PDB file of C-alpha atoms and ligand atoms in Angstrom:
ATOM      1  CA  UNK A   1       0.235 -31.109  -9.558  1.00  0.00           C
ATOM      2  CA  UNK A   2      -0.432 -27.386 -10.641  1.00  0.00           C
ATOM      3  CA  UNK A   3       3.041 -26.141  -9.615  1.00  0.00           C
ATOM      4  CA  UNK A   4       4.922 -29.679 -11.676  1.00  0.00           C
ATOM      5  CA  UNK A   5       3.488 -28.555 -15.078  1.00  0.00           C
ATOM      6  CA  UNK A   6       4.393 -24.763 -13.632  1.00  0.00           C
ATOM      7  CA  UNK A   7       7.972 -25.092 -13.337  1.00  0.00           C
ATOM      8  CA  UNK A   8       7.424 -28.241 -16.139  1.00  0.00           C
ATOM      9  CA  UNK A   9       6.194 -25.665 -18.499  1.00  0.00           C
ATOM     10  CA  UNK A  10       8.983 -22.825 -17.648  1.00  0.00           C
ATOM     11  CA  UNK A  11      11.275 -23.108 -20.468  1.00  0.00           C
ATOM     12  CA  UNK A  12       9.230 -23.328 -22.523  1.00  0.00           C
ATOM     13  CA  UNK A  13       6.919 -20.144 -21.441  1.00  0.00           C
ATOM     14  CA  UNK A  14      11.150 -18.617 -20.802  1.00  0.00           C
ATOM     15  CA  UNK A  15      11.375 -19.786 -24.771  1.00  0.00           C
ATOM     16  CA  UNK A  16       9.037 -17.506 -25.955  1.00  0.00           C
ATOM     17  CA  UNK A  17       9.298 -14.654 -24.252  1.00  0.00           C
ATOM     18  CA  UNK A  18      13.151 -15.653 -25.980  1.00  0.00           C
ATOM     19  CA  UNK A  19      10.905 -15.886 -30.042  1.00  0.00           C
ATOM     20  CA  UNK A  20       9.401 -12.729 -28.690  1.00  0.00           C
ATOM     21  CA  UNK A  21      11.801 -10.378 -27.880  1.00  0.00           C
ATOM     22  CA  UNK A  22      14.839 -12.220 -28.344  1.00  0.00           C
ATOM     23  CA  UNK A  23      17.421  -8.663 -27.763  1.00  0.00           C
ATOM     24  CA  UNK A  24      16.048  -7.971 -23.944  1.00  0.00           C
ATOM     25  CA  UNK A  25      15.473 -11.392 -22.814  1.00  0.00           C
ATOM     26  CA  UNK A  26      19.057 -12.298 -24.425  1.00  0.00           C
ATOM     27  CA  UNK A  27      18.726 -16.479 -23.724  1.00  0.00           C
ATOM     28  CA  UNK A  28      16.923 -18.956 -25.147  1.00  0.00           C
ATOM     29  CA  UNK A  29      17.346 -21.329 -21.808  1.00  0.00           C
ATOM     30  CA  UNK A  30      17.062 -19.943 -17.886  1.00  0.00           C
ATOM     31  CA  UNK A  31      20.329 -20.180 -15.596  1.00  0.00           C
ATOM     32  CA  UNK A  32      21.569 -23.125 -15.249  1.00  0.00           C
ATOM     33  CA  UNK A  33      21.079 -25.381 -11.299  1.00  0.00           C
ATOM     34  CA  UNK A  34      25.003 -24.712 -11.293  1.00  0.00           C
ATOM     35  CA  UNK A  35      25.123 -20.996 -11.951  1.00  0.00           C
ATOM     36  CA  UNK A  36      22.041 -20.474  -9.019  1.00  0.00           C
ATOM     37  CA  UNK A  37      24.750 -21.482  -6.520  1.00  0.00           C
ATOM     38  CA  UNK A  38      27.056 -19.632  -7.604  1.00  0.00           C
ATOM     39  CA  UNK A  39      24.756 -17.145  -8.026  1.00  0.00           C
ATOM     40  CA  UNK A  40      23.464 -17.438  -4.739  1.00  0.00           C
ATOM     41  CA  UNK A  41      27.406 -18.251  -3.045  1.00  0.00           C
ATOM     42  CA  UNK A  42      28.683 -15.352  -4.630  1.00  0.00           C
ATOM     43  CA  UNK A  43      26.150 -12.716  -3.752  1.00  0.00           C
ATOM     44  CA  UNK A  44      26.071 -13.812   0.775  1.00  0.00           C
ATOM     45  CA  UNK A  45      22.443 -13.677   0.312  1.00  0.00           C
ATOM     46  CA  UNK A  46      22.663 -15.233   3.756  1.00  0.00           C
ATOM     47  CA  UNK A  47      23.105 -11.934   5.771  1.00  0.00           C
ATOM     48  CA  UNK A  48      20.820 -10.510   3.268  1.00  0.00           C
ATOM     49  CA  UNK A  49      17.887  -7.459   4.570  1.00  0.00           C
ATOM     50  CA  UNK A  50      17.119  -6.288   0.905  1.00  0.00           C
ATOM     51  CA  UNK A  51      17.145  -7.721  -2.254  1.00  0.00           C
ATOM     52  CA  UNK A  52      17.360  -6.720  -5.871  1.00  0.00           C
ATOM     53  CA  UNK A  53      17.090  -9.147  -8.225  1.00  0.00           C
ATOM     54  CA  UNK A  54      16.981  -7.557 -12.302  1.00  0.00           C
ATOM     55  CA  UNK A  55      15.472  -9.443 -14.868  1.00  0.00           C
ATOM     56  CA  UNK A  56      14.244 -12.709 -12.739  1.00  0.00           C
ATOM     57  CA  UNK A  57      12.281 -13.824 -15.888  1.00  0.00           C
ATOM     58  CA  UNK A  58      10.595 -17.031 -15.174  1.00  0.00           C
ATOM     59  CA  UNK A  59      11.288 -16.763 -11.653  1.00  0.00           C
ATOM     60  CA  UNK A  60      14.770 -19.795 -11.656  1.00  0.00           C
ATOM     61  CA  UNK A  61      16.832 -16.883 -10.153  1.00  0.00           C
ATOM     62  CA  UNK A  62      13.812 -15.350  -7.677  1.00  0.00           C
ATOM     63  CA  UNK A  63      13.343 -19.165  -5.860  1.00  0.00           C
ATOM     64  CA  UNK A  64      16.463 -19.065  -5.515  1.00  0.00           C
ATOM     65  CA  UNK A  65      17.465 -16.266  -4.439  1.00  0.00           C
ATOM     66  CA  UNK A  66      14.393 -16.535  -2.584  1.00  0.00           C
ATOM     67  CA  UNK A  67      15.501 -20.309  -0.656  1.00  0.00           C
ATOM     68  CA  UNK A  68      18.596 -18.538   0.530  1.00  0.00           C
ATOM     69  CA  UNK A  69      17.075 -16.092   2.067  1.00  0.00           C
ATOM     70  CA  UNK A  70      16.811 -15.299   5.932  1.00  0.00           C
ATOM     71  CA  UNK A  71      12.853 -15.113   6.908  1.00  0.00           C
ATOM     72  CA  UNK A  72      12.582 -11.978   7.879  1.00  0.00           C
ATOM     73  CA  UNK A  73      14.554 -10.273   4.030  1.00  0.00           C
ATOM     74  CA  UNK A  74      12.481  -8.680   1.380  1.00  0.00           C
ATOM     75  CA  UNK A  75      13.256  -8.882  -2.178  1.00  0.00           C
ATOM     76  CA  UNK A  76      12.166  -6.611  -5.047  1.00  0.00           C
ATOM     77  CA  UNK A  77      12.012  -8.283  -8.325  1.00  0.00           C
ATOM     78  CA  UNK A  78      11.733  -6.091 -11.198  1.00  0.00           C
ATOM     79  CA  UNK A  79      11.092  -7.058 -14.809  1.00  0.00           C
ATOM     80  CA  UNK A  80      10.524  -5.219 -17.632  1.00  0.00           C
ATOM     81  CA  UNK A  81       8.256  -8.453 -20.240  1.00  0.00           C
ATOM     82  CA  UNK A  82       4.864  -8.189 -18.157  1.00  0.00           C
ATOM     83  CA  UNK A  83       3.515 -12.362 -19.527  1.00  0.00           C
ATOM     84  CA  UNK A  84       6.672 -13.178 -17.578  1.00  0.00           C
ATOM     85  CA  UNK A  85       5.717 -10.380 -14.706  1.00  0.00           C
ATOM     86  CA  UNK A  86       1.755 -12.839 -14.509  1.00  0.00           C
ATOM     87  CA  UNK A  87       3.762 -15.759 -14.029  1.00  0.00           C
ATOM     88  CA  UNK A  88       6.652 -14.133 -11.426  1.00  0.00           C
ATOM     89  CA  UNK A  89       3.166 -13.221  -9.401  1.00  0.00           C
ATOM     90  CA  UNK A  90       2.484 -16.634  -8.752  1.00  0.00           C
ATOM     91  CA  UNK A  91       5.738 -17.108  -6.752  1.00  0.00           C
ATOM     92  CA  UNK A  92       3.365 -17.779  -3.362  1.00  0.00           C
ATOM     93  CA  UNK A  93       5.966 -16.020  -0.730  1.00  0.00           C
ATOM     94  CA  UNK A  94       5.228 -13.432   1.174  1.00  0.00           C
ATOM     95  CA  UNK A  95       8.752 -12.067   1.477  1.00  0.00           C
ATOM     96  CA  UNK A  96       8.559 -11.363  -2.373  1.00  0.00           C
ATOM     97  CA  UNK A  97       7.651  -7.840  -4.326  1.00  0.00           C
ATOM     98  CA  UNK A  98       7.311  -8.086  -7.807  1.00  0.00           C
ATOM     99  CA  UNK A  99       7.416  -4.569 -10.238  1.00  0.00           C
ATOM    100  CA  UNK A 100       6.770  -4.436 -13.556  1.00  0.00           C
ATOM    101  CA  UNK A 101       9.605  -2.050 -14.586  1.00  0.00           C
ATOM    102  CA  UNK A 102      12.707  -1.528 -16.603  1.00  0.00           C
ATOM    103  CA  UNK A 103      15.722  -1.001 -14.251  1.00  0.00           C
ATOM    104  CA  UNK A 104      16.554   2.138 -15.659  1.00  0.00           C
ATOM    105  CA  UNK A 105      14.458   3.384 -13.172  1.00  0.00           C
ATOM    106  CA  UNK A 106      15.238   2.088 -10.250  1.00  0.00           C
ATOM    107  CA  UNK A 107      16.369   4.797  -8.415  1.00  0.00           C
ATOM    108  CA  UNK A 108      12.164   5.744  -8.630  1.00  0.00           C
ATOM    109  CA  UNK A 109      10.896   2.099  -8.261  1.00  0.00           C
ATOM    110  CA  UNK A 110      12.502   2.207  -5.158  1.00  0.00           C
ATOM    111  CA  UNK A 111      10.969   5.293  -3.855  1.00  0.00           C
ATOM    112  CA  UNK A 112       8.030   4.895  -4.798  1.00  0.00           C
ATOM    113  CA  UNK A 113       8.054   1.578  -2.963  1.00  0.00           C
ATOM    114  CA  UNK A 114       9.624   2.834  -0.179  1.00  0.00           C
ATOM    115  CA  UNK A 115      11.991  -0.723  -0.287  1.00  0.00           C
ATOM    116  CA  UNK A 116      15.428  -0.134   2.120  1.00  0.00           C
ATOM    117  CA  UNK A 117      18.412   0.216   0.109  1.00  0.00           C
ATOM    118  CA  UNK A 118      19.383  -3.121  -1.618  1.00  0.00           C
ATOM    119  CA  UNK A 119      22.102  -5.125   0.591  1.00  0.00           C
ATOM    120  CA  UNK A 120      22.027  -7.031  -3.402  1.00  0.00           C
ATOM    121  CA  UNK A 121      21.440  -6.144  -6.558  1.00  0.00           C
ATOM    122  CA  UNK A 122      20.815  -9.468  -9.019  1.00  0.00           C
ATOM    123  CA  UNK A 123      20.889  -9.218 -12.339  1.00  0.00           C
ATOM    124  CA  UNK A 124      20.453 -10.966 -14.945  1.00  0.00           C
ATOM    125  CA  UNK A 125      19.405  -8.190 -17.924  1.00  0.00           C
ATOM    126  CA  UNK A 126      21.846  -8.392 -21.046  1.00  0.00           C
ATOM    127  CA  UNK A 127      23.779  -5.626 -21.088  1.00  0.00           C
ATOM    128  CA  UNK A 128      25.452  -6.699 -24.649  1.00  0.00           C
ATOM    129  CA  UNK A 129      22.133  -5.792 -26.115  1.00  0.00           C
ATOM    130  CA  UNK A 130      21.088  -2.813 -24.904  1.00  0.00           C
ATOM    131  CA  UNK A 131      22.662   0.488 -25.800  1.00  0.00           C
ATOM    132  CA  UNK A 132      25.963   1.445 -23.656  1.00  0.00           C
ATOM    133  CA  UNK A 133      24.134   4.664 -22.695  1.00  0.00           C
ATOM    134  CA  UNK A 134      20.976   3.315 -20.956  1.00  0.00           C
ATOM    135  CA  UNK A 135      23.635  -0.323 -19.688  1.00  0.00           C
ATOM    136  CA  UNK A 136      25.632   2.686 -18.097  1.00  0.00           C
ATOM    137  CA  UNK A 137      22.029   5.142 -17.012  1.00  0.00           C
ATOM    138  CA  UNK A 138      21.351   0.912 -14.578  1.00  0.00           C
ATOM    139  CA  UNK A 139      24.883   0.892 -13.639  1.00  0.00           C
ATOM    140  CA  UNK A 140      24.705   4.312 -11.709  1.00  0.00           C
ATOM    141  CA  UNK A 141      20.875   3.492 -10.737  1.00  0.00           C
ATOM    142  CA  UNK A 142      22.443   0.493  -8.751  1.00  0.00           C
ATOM    143  CA  UNK A 143      24.980   2.379  -7.424  1.00  0.00           C
ATOM    144  CA  UNK A 144      23.319   4.820  -6.304  1.00  0.00           C
ATOM    145  CA  UNK A 145      21.159   2.134  -4.182  1.00  0.00           C
ATOM    146  CA  UNK A 146      23.069   0.321  -2.855  1.00  0.00           C
ATOM    147  CA  UNK A 147      23.983   0.121   0.912  1.00  0.00           C
ATOM    148  CA  UNK A 148      27.177   1.353   1.500  1.00  0.00           C
ATOM    149  CA  UNK A 149      28.804  -1.826   1.897  1.00  0.00           C
ATOM    150  CA  UNK A 150      25.960  -3.567  -0.902  1.00  0.00           C
ATOM    151  CA  UNK A 151      26.953  -5.925  -3.573  1.00  0.00           C
ATOM    152  CA  UNK A 152      26.452  -5.681  -7.261  1.00  0.00           C
ATOM    153  CA  UNK A 153      25.862  -9.326  -8.911  1.00  0.00           C
ATOM    154  CA  UNK A 154      25.836  -8.843 -12.495  1.00  0.00           C
ATOM    155  CA  UNK A 155      25.405 -12.982 -14.000  1.00  0.00           C
ATOM    156  CA  UNK A 156      26.120 -12.056 -18.622  1.00  0.00           C
ATOM    157  CA  UNK A 157      27.567 -14.324 -21.049  1.00  0.00           C
ATOM    158  CA  UNK A 158      29.265 -11.789 -22.422  1.00  0.00           C
ATOM    159  CA  UNK A 159      31.336  -9.306 -20.818  1.00  0.00           C
ATOM    160  CA  UNK A 160      29.758  -6.143 -21.440  1.00  0.00           C
ATOM    161  CA  UNK A 161      28.922  -5.346 -18.463  1.00  0.00           C
ATOM    162  CA  UNK A 162      32.402  -5.389 -16.971  1.00  0.00           C
ATOM    163  CA  UNK A 163      34.203  -2.417 -18.732  1.00  0.00           C
ATOM    164  CA  UNK A 164      30.357  -0.693 -18.156  1.00  0.00           C
ATOM    165  CA  UNK A 165      30.717  -1.377 -13.493  1.00  0.00           C
ATOM    166  CA  UNK A 166      34.484  -1.087 -13.751  1.00  0.00           C
ATOM    167  CA  UNK A 167      33.486   3.257 -14.811  1.00  0.00           C
ATOM    168  CA  UNK A 168      31.689   3.392 -11.903  1.00  0.00           C
ATOM    169  CA  UNK A 169      32.706   0.414  -8.838  1.00  0.00           C
ATOM    170  CA  UNK A 170      36.657  -0.472 -10.435  1.00  0.00           C
ATOM    171  CA  UNK A 171      38.013  -2.920 -10.756  1.00  0.00           C
ATOM    172  CA  UNK A 172      35.053  -6.642 -10.730  1.00  0.00           C
ATOM    173  CA  UNK A 173      35.817  -9.909  -9.377  1.00  0.00           C
ATOM    174  CA  UNK A 174      35.035 -12.292 -12.665  1.00  0.00           C
ATOM    175  CA  UNK A 175      33.866 -15.838 -11.743  1.00  0.00           C
ATOM    176  CA  UNK A 176      32.923 -18.175 -14.930  1.00  0.00           C
ATOM    177  CA  UNK A 177      30.224 -20.843 -14.556  1.00  0.00           C
ATOM    178  CA  UNK A 178      30.603 -23.820 -17.234  1.00  0.00           C
ATOM    179  CA  UNK A 179      27.871 -25.467 -16.333  1.00  0.00           C
ATOM    180  CA  UNK A 180      25.552 -23.202 -18.375  1.00  0.00           C
ATOM    181  CA  UNK A 181      23.842 -22.479 -21.531  1.00  0.00           C
ATOM    182  CA  UNK A 182      26.082 -21.368 -22.574  1.00  0.00           C
ATOM    183  CA  UNK A 183      28.570 -20.386 -20.133  1.00  0.00           C
ATOM    184  CA  UNK A 184      28.283 -17.271 -17.231  1.00  0.00           C
ATOM    185  CA  UNK A 185      30.461 -15.239 -16.379  1.00  0.00           C
ATOM    186  CA  UNK A 186      29.288 -14.031 -13.051  1.00  0.00           C
ATOM    187  CA  UNK A 187      30.496 -10.201 -12.059  1.00  0.00           C
ATOM    188  CA  UNK A 188      30.373  -9.044  -8.810  1.00  0.00           C
ATOM    189  CA  UNK A 189      31.731  -5.490  -7.172  1.00  0.00           C
ATOM    190  CA  UNK A 190      31.108  -4.216  -3.903  1.00  0.00           C
ATOM    191  CA  UNK A 191      30.068  -0.871  -2.663  1.00  0.00           C
ATOM    192  CA  UNK A 192      32.254   1.356  -0.467  1.00  0.00           C
ATOM    193  CA  UNK A 193      31.849   0.908   2.877  1.00  0.00           C
ATOM    194  CA  UNK A 194      32.064   5.148   3.452  1.00  0.00           C
TER     195      UNK A 194
HETATM  196  C1  SAM B 201      18.939 -14.185 -19.528  1.00  0.00           C
HETATM  197  S1  SAM B 201      16.551 -13.365 -19.044  1.00  0.00           S
HETATM  198  C2  SAM B 201      17.818 -13.430 -17.057  1.00  0.00           C
HETATM  199  C3  SAM B 201      16.087 -14.757 -16.754  1.00  0.00           C
HETATM  200  C4  SAM B 201      16.794 -15.559 -15.034  1.00  0.00           C
HETATM  201  N1  SAM B 201      17.029 -14.309 -14.342  1.00  0.00           N
HETATM  202  C5  SAM B 201      16.698 -16.228 -15.813  1.00  0.00           C
HETATM  203  O1  SAM B 201      18.326 -16.402 -15.191  1.00  0.00           O
HETATM  204  O2  SAM B 201      16.877 -17.590 -15.600  1.00  0.00           O
HETATM  205  C6  SAM B 201      16.654 -11.536 -18.928  1.00  0.00           C
HETATM  206  C7  SAM B 201      15.714 -11.066 -18.916  1.00  0.00           C
HETATM  207  O3  SAM B 201      15.934  -9.100 -18.456  1.00  0.00           O
HETATM  208  C8  SAM B 201      14.895  -8.728 -18.089  1.00  0.00           C
HETATM  209  N2  SAM B 201      15.295  -7.289 -18.362  1.00  0.00           N
HETATM  210  C9  SAM B 201      15.918  -7.361 -19.508  1.00  0.00           C
HETATM  211  N3  SAM B 201      15.475  -5.448 -20.204  1.00  0.00           N
HETATM  212  C10 SAM B 201      15.451  -5.640 -18.576  1.00  0.00           C
HETATM  213  C11 SAM B 201      15.145  -3.710 -17.888  1.00  0.00           C
HETATM  214  N4  SAM B 201      15.908  -3.520 -18.451  1.00  0.00           N
HETATM  215  N5  SAM B 201      14.966  -4.489 -16.824  1.00  0.00           N
HETATM  216  C12 SAM B 201      14.145  -4.714 -15.935  1.00  0.00           C
HETATM  217  N6  SAM B 201      14.116  -6.438 -17.135  1.00  0.00           N
HETATM  218  C13 SAM B 201      15.104  -6.978 -18.002  1.00  0.00           C
HETATM  219  C14 SAM B 201      13.650  -9.804 -20.150  1.00  0.00           C
HETATM  220  O4  SAM B 201      12.614  -9.641 -20.024  1.00  0.00           O
HETATM  221  C15 SAM B 201      14.081 -11.211 -19.376  1.00  0.00           C
HETATM  222  O5  SAM B 201      13.438 -11.769 -18.251  1.00  0.00           O
END
């Protein structure tokens, strides 16, 4: 019953988060189940050992990642908003670690936690509402953190992350998911395996 109430509350908590910090949250509703399905496929989670999620929000994406990850894998969810962090703490899964912090400090966060170089960084943070300097710093941190051959998968309502990522990783693969409010684009890069 408690679990059901928590799931039903999720869109409301998300909207409250948007009203508190519209630029930081960047969307009024959580990602649709269609978008979640696409993200899981594109991130190739079934063969990942260590995954970082940037901007998990109320945890819909986090639960989708956990459902696809192998039993011994680790997932670190990095979220700026304190209320969302408190909500994420209710997800009971030994593979999940939740950290209140900024994606801009990713390298330091991983080092402090002795978290291994991730095979996947999945990001829902809104690059279009932050400064270009901050966005570029975050993409640099992701590139530095990823394991060789690792994937950076960013789902966005606008295209700014495409330019920021292209400057560091090269051209992205782009997939459109129209069954989301509003339609979302998913950008995927692979770090060179060398
Ligand atoms: C569009 S919401 C995505 C929520 C959820 N992943 C989903 O798809 O439903 C973006 C989230 O990124 C978080 N965020 C924004 N900037 C961030 C940053 N620099 N570091 C970590 N989280 C950030 C926001 O607080 C918000 O929870």
